[in-house]
XYZ file of C-alpha atoms in Angstrom:
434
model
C 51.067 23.448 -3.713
C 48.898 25.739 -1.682
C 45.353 24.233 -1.348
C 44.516 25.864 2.108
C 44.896 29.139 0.645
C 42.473 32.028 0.649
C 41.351 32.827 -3.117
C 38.778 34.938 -4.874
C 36.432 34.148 -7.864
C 37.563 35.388 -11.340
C 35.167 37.640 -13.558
C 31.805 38.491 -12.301
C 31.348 36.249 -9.647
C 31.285 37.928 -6.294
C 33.066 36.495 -2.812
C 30.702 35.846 -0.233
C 31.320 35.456 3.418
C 30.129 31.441 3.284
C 32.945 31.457 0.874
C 35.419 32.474 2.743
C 34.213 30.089 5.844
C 34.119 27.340 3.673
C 37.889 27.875 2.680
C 39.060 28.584 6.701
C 37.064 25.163 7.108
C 39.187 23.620 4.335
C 42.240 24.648 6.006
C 41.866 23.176 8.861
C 42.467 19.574 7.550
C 44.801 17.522 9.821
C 47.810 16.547 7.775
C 47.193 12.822 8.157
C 43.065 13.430 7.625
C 41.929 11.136 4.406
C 38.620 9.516 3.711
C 37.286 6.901 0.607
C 35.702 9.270 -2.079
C 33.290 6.293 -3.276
C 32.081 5.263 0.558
C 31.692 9.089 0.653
C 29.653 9.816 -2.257
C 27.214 7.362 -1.450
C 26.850 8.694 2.233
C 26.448 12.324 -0.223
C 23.337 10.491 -1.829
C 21.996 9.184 1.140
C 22.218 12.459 2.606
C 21.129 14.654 -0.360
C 17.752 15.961 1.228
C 19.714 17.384 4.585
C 22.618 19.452 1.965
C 20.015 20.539 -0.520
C 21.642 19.041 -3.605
C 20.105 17.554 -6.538
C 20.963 14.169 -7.912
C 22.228 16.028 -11.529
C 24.299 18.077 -9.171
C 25.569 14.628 -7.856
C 26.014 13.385 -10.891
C 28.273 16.391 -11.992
C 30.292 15.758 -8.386
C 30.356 11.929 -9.182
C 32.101 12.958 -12.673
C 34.720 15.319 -10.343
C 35.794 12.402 -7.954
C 36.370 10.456 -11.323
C 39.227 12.911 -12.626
C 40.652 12.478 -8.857
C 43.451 9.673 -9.535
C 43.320 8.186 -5.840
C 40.606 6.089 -4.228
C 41.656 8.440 -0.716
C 40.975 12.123 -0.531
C 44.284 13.221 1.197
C 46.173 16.053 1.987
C 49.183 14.849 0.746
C 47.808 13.505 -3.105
C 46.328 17.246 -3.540
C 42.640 18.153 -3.602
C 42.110 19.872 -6.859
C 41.041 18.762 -9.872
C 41.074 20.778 -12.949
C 38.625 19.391 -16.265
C 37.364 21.079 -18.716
C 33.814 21.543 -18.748
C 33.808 19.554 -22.131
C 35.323 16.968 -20.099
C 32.841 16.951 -17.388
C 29.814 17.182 -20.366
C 31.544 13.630 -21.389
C 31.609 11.904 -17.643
C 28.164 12.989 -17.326
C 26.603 11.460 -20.441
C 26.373 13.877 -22.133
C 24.521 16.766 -20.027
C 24.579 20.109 -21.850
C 27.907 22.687 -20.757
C 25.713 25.164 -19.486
C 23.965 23.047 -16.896
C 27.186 21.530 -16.001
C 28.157 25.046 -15.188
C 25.098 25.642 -13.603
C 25.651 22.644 -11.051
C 28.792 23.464 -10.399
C 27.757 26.775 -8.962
C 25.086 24.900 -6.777
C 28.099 22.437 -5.562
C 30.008 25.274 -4.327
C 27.380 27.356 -2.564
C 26.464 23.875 -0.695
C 29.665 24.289 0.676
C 30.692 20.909 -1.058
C 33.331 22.352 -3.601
C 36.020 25.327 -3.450
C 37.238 27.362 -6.527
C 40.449 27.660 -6.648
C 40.579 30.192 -10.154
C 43.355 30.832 -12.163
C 44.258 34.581 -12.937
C 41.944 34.568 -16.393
C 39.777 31.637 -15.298
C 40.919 28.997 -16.877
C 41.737 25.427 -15.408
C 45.099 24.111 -15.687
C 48.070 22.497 -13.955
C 51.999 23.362 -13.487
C 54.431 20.675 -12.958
C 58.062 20.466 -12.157
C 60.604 18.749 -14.334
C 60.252 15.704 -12.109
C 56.415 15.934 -13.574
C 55.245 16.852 -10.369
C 52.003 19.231 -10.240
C 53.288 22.270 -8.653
C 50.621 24.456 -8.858
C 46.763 23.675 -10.063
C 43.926 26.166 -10.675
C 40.026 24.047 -10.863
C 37.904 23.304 -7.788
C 39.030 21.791 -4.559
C 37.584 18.710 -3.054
C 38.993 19.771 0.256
C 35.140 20.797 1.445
C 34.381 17.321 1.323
C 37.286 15.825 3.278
C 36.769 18.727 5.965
C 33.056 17.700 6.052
C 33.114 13.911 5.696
C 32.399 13.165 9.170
C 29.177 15.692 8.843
C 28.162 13.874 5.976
C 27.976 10.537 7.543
C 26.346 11.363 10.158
C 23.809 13.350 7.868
C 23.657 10.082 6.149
C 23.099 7.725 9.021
C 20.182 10.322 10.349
C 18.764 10.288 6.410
C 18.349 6.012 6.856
C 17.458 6.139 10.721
C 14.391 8.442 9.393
C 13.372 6.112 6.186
C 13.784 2.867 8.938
C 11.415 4.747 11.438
C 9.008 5.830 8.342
C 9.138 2.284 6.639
C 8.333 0.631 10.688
C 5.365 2.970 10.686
C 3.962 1.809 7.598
C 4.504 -1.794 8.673
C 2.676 -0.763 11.883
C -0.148 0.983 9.509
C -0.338 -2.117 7.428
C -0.800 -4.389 10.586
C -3.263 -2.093 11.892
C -5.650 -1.641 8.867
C -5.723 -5.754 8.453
C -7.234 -5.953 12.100
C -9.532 -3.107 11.428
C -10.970 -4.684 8.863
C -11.053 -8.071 9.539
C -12.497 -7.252 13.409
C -14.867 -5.193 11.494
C -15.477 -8.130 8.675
C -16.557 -10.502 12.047
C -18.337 -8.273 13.976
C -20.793 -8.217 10.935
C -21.106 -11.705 9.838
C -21.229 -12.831 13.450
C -24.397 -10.062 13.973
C -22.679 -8.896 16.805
C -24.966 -5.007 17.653
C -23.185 -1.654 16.611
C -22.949 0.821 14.298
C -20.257 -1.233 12.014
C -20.510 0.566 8.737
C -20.073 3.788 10.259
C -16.774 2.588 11.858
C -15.911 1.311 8.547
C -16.596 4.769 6.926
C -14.468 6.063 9.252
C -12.013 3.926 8.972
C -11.651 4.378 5.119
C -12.150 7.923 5.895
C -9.034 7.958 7.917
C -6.751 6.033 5.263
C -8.276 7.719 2.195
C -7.331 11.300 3.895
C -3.033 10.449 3.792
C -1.799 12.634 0.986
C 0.317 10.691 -1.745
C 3.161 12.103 -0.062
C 2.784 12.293 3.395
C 5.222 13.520 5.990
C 6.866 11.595 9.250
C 4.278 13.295 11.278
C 1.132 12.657 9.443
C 1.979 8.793 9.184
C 2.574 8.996 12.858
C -0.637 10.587 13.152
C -2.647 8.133 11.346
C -0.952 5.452 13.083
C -2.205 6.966 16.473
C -5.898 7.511 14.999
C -5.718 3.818 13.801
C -4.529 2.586 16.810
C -7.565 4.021 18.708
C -10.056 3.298 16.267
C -8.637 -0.585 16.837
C -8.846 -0.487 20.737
C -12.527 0.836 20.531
C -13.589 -1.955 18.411
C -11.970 -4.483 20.382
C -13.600 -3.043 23.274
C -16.849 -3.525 22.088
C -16.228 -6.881 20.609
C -14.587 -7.918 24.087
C -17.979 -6.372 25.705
C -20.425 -8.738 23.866
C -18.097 -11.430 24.474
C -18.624 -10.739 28.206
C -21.729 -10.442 27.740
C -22.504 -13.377 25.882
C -20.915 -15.722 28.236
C -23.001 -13.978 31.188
C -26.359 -14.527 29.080
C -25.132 -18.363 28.863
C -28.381 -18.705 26.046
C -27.191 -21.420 24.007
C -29.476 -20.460 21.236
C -27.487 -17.192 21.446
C -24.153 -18.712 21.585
C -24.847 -20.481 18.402
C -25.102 -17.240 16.454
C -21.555 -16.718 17.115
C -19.867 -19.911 18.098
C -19.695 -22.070 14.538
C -20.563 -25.084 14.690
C -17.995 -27.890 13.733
C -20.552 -30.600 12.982
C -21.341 -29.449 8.915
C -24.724 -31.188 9.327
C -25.619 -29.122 12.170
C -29.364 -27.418 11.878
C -28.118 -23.987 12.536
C -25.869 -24.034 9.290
C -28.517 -24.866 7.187
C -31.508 -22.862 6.078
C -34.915 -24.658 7.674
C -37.031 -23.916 5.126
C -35.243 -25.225 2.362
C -33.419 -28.300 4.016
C -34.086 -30.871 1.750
C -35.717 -34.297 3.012
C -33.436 -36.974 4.323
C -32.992 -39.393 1.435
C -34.784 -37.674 -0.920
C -31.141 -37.144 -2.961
C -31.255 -40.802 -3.265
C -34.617 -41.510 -4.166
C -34.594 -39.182 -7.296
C -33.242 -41.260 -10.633
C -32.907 -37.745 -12.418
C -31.050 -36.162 -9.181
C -33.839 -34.121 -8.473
C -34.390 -32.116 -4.775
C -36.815 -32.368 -2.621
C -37.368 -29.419 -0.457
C -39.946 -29.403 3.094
C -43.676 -28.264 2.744
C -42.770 -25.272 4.741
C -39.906 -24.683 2.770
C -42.269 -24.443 0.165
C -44.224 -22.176 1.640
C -41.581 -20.368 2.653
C -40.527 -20.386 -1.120
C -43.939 -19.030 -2.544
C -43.663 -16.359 0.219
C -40.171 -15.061 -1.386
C -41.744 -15.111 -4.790
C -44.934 -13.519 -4.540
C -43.993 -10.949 -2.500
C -40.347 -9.295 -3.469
C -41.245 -6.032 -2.467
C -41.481 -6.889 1.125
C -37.874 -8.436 0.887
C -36.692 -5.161 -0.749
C -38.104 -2.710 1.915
C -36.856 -5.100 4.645
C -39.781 -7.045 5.346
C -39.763 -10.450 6.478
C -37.647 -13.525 5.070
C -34.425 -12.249 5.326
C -31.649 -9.829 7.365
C -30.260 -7.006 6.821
C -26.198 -7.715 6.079
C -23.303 -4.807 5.495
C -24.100 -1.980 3.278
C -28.260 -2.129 3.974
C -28.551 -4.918 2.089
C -30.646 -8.347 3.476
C -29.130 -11.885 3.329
C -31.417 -14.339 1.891
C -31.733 -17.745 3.034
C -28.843 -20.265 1.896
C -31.858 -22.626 0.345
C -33.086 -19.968 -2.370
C -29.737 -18.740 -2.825
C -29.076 -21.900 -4.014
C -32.356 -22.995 -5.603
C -32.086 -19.776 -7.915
C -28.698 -20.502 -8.848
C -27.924 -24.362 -9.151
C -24.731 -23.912 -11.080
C -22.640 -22.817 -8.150
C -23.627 -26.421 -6.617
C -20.763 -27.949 -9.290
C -18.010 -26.204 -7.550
C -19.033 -27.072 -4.077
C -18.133 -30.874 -2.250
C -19.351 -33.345 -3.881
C -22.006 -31.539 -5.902
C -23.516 -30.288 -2.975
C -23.413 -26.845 -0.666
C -24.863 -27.439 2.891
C -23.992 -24.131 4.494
C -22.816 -20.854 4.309
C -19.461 -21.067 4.972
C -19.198 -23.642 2.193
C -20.706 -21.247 -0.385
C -18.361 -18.543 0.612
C -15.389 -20.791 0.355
C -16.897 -22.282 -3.452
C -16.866 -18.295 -4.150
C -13.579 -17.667 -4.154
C -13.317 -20.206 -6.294
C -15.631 -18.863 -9.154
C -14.297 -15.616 -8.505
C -10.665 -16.773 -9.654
C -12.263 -18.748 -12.819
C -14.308 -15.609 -13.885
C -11.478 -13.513 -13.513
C -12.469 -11.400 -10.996
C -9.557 -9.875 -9.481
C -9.142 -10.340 -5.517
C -9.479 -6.560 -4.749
C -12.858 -6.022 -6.455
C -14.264 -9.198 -4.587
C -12.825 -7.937 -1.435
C -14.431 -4.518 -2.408
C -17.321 -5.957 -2.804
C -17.192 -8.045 0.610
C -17.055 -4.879 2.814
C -19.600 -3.198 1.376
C -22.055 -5.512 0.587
C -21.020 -7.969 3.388
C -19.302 -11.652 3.268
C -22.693 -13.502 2.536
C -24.278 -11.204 0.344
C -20.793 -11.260 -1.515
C -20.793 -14.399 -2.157
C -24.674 -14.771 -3.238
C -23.901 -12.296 -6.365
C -21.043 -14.556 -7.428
C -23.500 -17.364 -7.419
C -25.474 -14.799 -10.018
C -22.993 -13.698 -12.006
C -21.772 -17.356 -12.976
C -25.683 -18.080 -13.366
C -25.936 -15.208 -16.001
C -22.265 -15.999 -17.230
C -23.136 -16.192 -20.993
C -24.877 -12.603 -20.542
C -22.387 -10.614 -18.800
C -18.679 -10.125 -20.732
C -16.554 -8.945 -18.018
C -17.332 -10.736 -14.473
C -14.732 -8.260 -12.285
C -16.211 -4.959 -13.872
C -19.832 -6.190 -13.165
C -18.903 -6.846 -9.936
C -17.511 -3.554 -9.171
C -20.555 -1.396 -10.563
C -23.077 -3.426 -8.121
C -20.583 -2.717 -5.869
C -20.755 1.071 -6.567
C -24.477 1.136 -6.602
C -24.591 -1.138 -3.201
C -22.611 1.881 -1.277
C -25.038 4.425 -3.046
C -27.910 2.376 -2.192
C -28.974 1.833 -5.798
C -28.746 -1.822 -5.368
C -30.725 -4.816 -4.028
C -30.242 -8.878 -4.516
C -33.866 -10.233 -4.606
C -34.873 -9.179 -7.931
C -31.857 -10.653 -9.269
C -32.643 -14.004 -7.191
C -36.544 -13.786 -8.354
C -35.191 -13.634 -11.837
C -32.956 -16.431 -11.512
C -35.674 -18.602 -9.411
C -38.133 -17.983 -12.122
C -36.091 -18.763 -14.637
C -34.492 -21.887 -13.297
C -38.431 -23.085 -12.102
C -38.579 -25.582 -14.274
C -34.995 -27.036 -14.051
C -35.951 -28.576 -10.817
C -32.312 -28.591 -9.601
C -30.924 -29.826 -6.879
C -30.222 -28.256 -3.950
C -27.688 -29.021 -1.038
């Protein structure tokens, strides 16, 4: 039969000069040309955004290929198929004859099928007396074998791009994790610098990728992240320097942690409780110093001082002031179960015991962490101590969490009155603290 000749549409459909280049290209086939039509559909769907086809258009050239009866697309086993449309409705589960037809044009003016029409339109086959097709009238698949090398090279540029799109977001990933965690230590380690204004901008910069961003706006907030990561680590690397050129030691503590977990400077000095005093106690009763005392009465008497950052306490991420570890803990005693052995000593233990209450409340990982950069690691972890304090009085720990965090960024938020609460309350208790 004649597949490499030049035909015209039937009816009302007009011939187009694409047309007619897409049937020169079609015969042009080398005689011994053939290609797998599965291998090549698939390179087809990878490369579906470069031919401008839809995946129902696809799915209508997937139910073609099926009425092909060879695996190879070949000169020589004929390149036309000829269903009905009812046929093609079937092999396409079902999808409504009109938007069959409606594909089918969109296959052909992609330059993916031929029509090779009968004289009154119809699709059908001649065959010899062998039972030989001698003549066919349907659409050709001979577009496809003249393009399959075009196709898979479409399809190998389609993956290159979604590799180089899916490295960039690993890159992203990488770089937001050490934004935020340089970010994280250059506030609990008090190093000077404007830190919540890099963090702004730093959320600024993720927050502002649309859901579906291009290749070129990932690439440019990789770039922006990247720089926003060397200037941090430039100033972290400067107070390094010049720490070590100060050589204070009382500076150097600040931000070299200590590895002895009795060591005075992670414990609060005006709530260290005696030596022995633990021991002493039959009903396991604390003993805190006079000056912690005093110290003690200060914090209570005078809360508004504490709130308009006046003394007794520093000013941690988000504006709001870390209290000393000794209060923290004398206004919420319950938190001292989870700790080692019944007791807290320092910081870094109540942070750790935090996580802790944080999973047995419920409170999901993301609104702690949320919580964490805004309010700042310490400051964190002191309103977990709270909320298991007030457990029987709050019903969902993670949504609590969340709308101090909220009022934290807006400024609408402060600890001490919830720890002079919880210290006045718990006055009487007496409990111990580490």
């Amino acid at each position: 039969m004649e597949t490499g000749s030049i035909t015209t549409p039937f009816g009302r459909r007009s011939m187009t000069l694409g047309m007619l280049a897409n049937q020169v290209m079609a015969g042009e086939i080398k005689p011994d040309q053939s290609v797998d039509k599965w291998k090549l559909f698939r390179a087809l769907c990878e490369a579906k955004p470069l031919l401008g086809i839809t995946d129902r258009a696809l799915a209508v050239l997937n139910a073609l290929l099926s009425f092909y009866p060879k695996n190879e697309l070949a000169q020589e086993n004929g390149l036309i198929v000829f269903p009905s449309n009812i046929q093609l409705s079937l092999r396409t589960h079902g999808m409504a004859e009109q938007t069959v037809r409606r594909h089918l044009a969109a296959l052909v003016e992609a330059g993916l099928l031929l029509r090779k029409d009968s004289p009154n339109g119809k699709r059908y086959v001649r065959r010899d007396r062998a039972g030989e097709v001698n003549e066919a009238f349907g659409f050709s698949l001979a577009p496809l074998l003249a393009r399959a090398e075009e196709i898979e090279q479409l399809a190998a540029e389609v993956m290159a791009e979604r590799l180089h799109v899916q490295r960039l977001r690993e890159r992203i990933t990488l770089c937001r994790r050490d934004i935020a965690k340089l970010i994280e230590a250059a506030v609990e380690e008090d190093v000077p610098g404007d830190w919540q204004g890099l963090h702004q901008e730093f959320r600024d910069l993720v927050e502002g990728l649309p859901r579906s961003p291009t290749t070129a706006q990932i690439e440019q907030l990789l770039d922006e992240l990247t720089a926003l990561r060397a200037e941090i680590l430039n100033r972290l690397e400067i107070q390094i320097k010049s720490t070590k050129q100060r050589g204070n030691a009382r500076y150097i503590e600040r931000h070299i942690q200590n590895s002895n977990p009795e060591s005075i400077s992670e414990l609060e000095p005006g709530f260290e409780t005696k030596q022995g005093a633990a021991a002493a106690q039959d009903n396991g009763r604390g003993a805190v110093t006079m000056e912690g005392k005093k110290h003690e009465d200060a914090e209570m008497t005078r809360p508004e001082e504490r709130q308009g950052g006046g003394p007794g306490g520093r000013h941690d991420a988000g504006g709001l002031k870390s209290f000393p570890l000794g209060l923290v803990l004398q206004a919420c005693p319950e938190i001292l179960a989870y700790g080692p052995n019944g007791v807290i000593r320092n910081w870094r233990e109540l942070m750790s015991v935090a996580v802790t209450v944080r999973s047995m409340l419920g409170v999901s990982p993301s609104a702690y962490e949320e919580a964490s950069n805004v309010m700042g690691a310490e400051n964190a972890a002191t309103v977990m101590a709270c909320i298991l304090e007030r457990g029987g009085h709050i019903n969902s720990a993670g949504g609590y969490l969340r709308d101090l965090t909220r009022r934290s960024e807006k400024g609408e938020f402060a600890i001490g009155p919830m720890l002079m609460a919880l210290l006045r309350a718990n006055a009487p208790a007496g409990r111990k603290v580490g």
